[in-house]
């Protein structure tokens, strides 16, 4: 089943062409990239459920000194749950809307993430990628805005952009996705349904877990894997659009094709992470078209590599990369790019 039909072209497009359009880029991709495959989609679900199940078995079977490994494995596999729901949110998992909504709610419920709340705000990010004051995913603040922050917000921002980046996803989850004022009135009934789903899940699972395994059981089986999941969420989303040479534009200067193709980072993680998280970090084709299912992202990216070559932002995950981002990518001005807190000369 085809979400979007395009014909591949062998023409090399001019990177400097100010009239470069998103649809021109999409025409370079193989049409197979856009095809949903029911077998691949449900195999992804089955494998992910088995991996999460294996992780929970490892948690209950492991001696104390192996528990950290079990938590990392399980939390990473739970991140795969989010990626499945991510496909559902973009309607690239199944043809029927109700199937996408049902599967999305099921797989986000253990993460206590309201499906529709996330889906609606996430679509804003895709529509306005790297557009200053509009993009809502890890957009850096301007120095003049940072100057106006109160002390609490300033300290929080410094830490979330620094060595505590891995907690930022939790802050975003708690502050944004349960706040109905973030959504248009017409969308609020859907968001309320999603909040109710996670509330019911928590009301049933959390007391049952504590009653049967104690408070430590709750921490051991849910909280710590959940924290690992948020580590990956924070890391993935930060790296997707944050490097010293990634450009953010004023709304009046923003160019959709340039932002989606060159403002998005492809980052290779270790094989196990890519496998458990369904290659969501093959991120450039996903920004060109959310109709591409996660299992087709590598096919689309290989095509982009042939067409755009070294012009693409391609990196390999490392702590050196994270240090570069968290040391340099703090405050931003479209004319002078990133400024670190160390070099910041405004209010302290």
Tab-separated table of N, CA and C in Angstrom, residues 141-150 154 331 344-348:
chain	number	residue	atom	x	y	z
A	141	UNK	N	17.442	28.756	22.472
A	141	UNK	CA	16.958	30.095	22.776
A	141	UNK	C	17.923	31.155	22.263
A	142	UNK	N	17.384	32.325	21.961
A	142	UNK	CA	18.209	33.474	21.595
A	142	UNK	C	18.842	34.060	22.859
A	143	UNK	N	20.008	34.698	22.732
A	143	UNK	CA	20.631	35.330	23.900
A	143	UNK	C	19.713	36.354	24.573
A	144	UNK	N	19.007	37.159	23.760
A	144	UNK	CA	18.153	38.189	24.351
A	144	UNK	C	16.966	37.604	25.111
A	145	UNK	N	16.484	36.424	24.666
A	145	UNK	CA	15.407	35.758	25.402
A	145	UNK	C	15.940	35.169	26.703
A	146	UNK	N	17.121	34.574	26.626
A	146	UNK	CA	17.749	33.994	27.813
A	146	UNK	C	17.993	35.071	28.870
A	147	UNK	N	18.331	36.285	28.420
A	147	UNK	CA	18.559	37.389	29.346
A	147	UNK	C	17.322	37.706	30.186
A	148	UNK	N	16.146	37.430	29.640
A	148	UNK	CA	14.903	37.773	30.327
A	148	UNK	C	14.401	36.653	31.239
A	149	UNK	N	15.063	35.503	31.224
A	149	UNK	CA	14.647	34.388	32.081
A	149	UNK	C	14.837	34.722	33.547
A	150	UNK	N	13.995	34.143	34.378
A	150	UNK	CA	14.249	34.154	35.802
A	150	UNK	C	15.348	33.168	36.136
A	154	UNK	N	16.625	29.919	33.938
A	154	UNK	CA	17.965	30.035	33.371
A	154	UNK	C	18.839	28.848	33.788
A	331	UNK	N	23.201	28.928	23.082
A	331	UNK	CA	22.368	30.052	22.651
A	331	UNK	C	22.573	30.269	21.159
A	344	UNK	N	29.230	33.448	26.604
A	344	UNK	CA	28.087	34.343	26.738
A	344	UNK	C	28.448	35.537	27.613
A	345	UNK	N	28.174	36.739	27.136
A	345	UNK	CA	28.557	37.950	27.844
A	345	UNK	C	27.358	38.748	28.346
A	346	UNK	N	26.187	38.159	28.277
A	346	UNK	CA	24.992	38.876	28.735
A	346	UNK	C	24.817	38.774	30.236
A	347	UNK	N	23.571	38.779	30.657
A	347	UNK	CA	23.275	38.677	32.079
A	347	UNK	C	23.695	37.320	32.604
A	348	UNK	N	24.100	37.263	33.840
A	348	UNK	CA	24.538	36.008	34.445
A	348	UNK	C	23.526	35.549	35.474
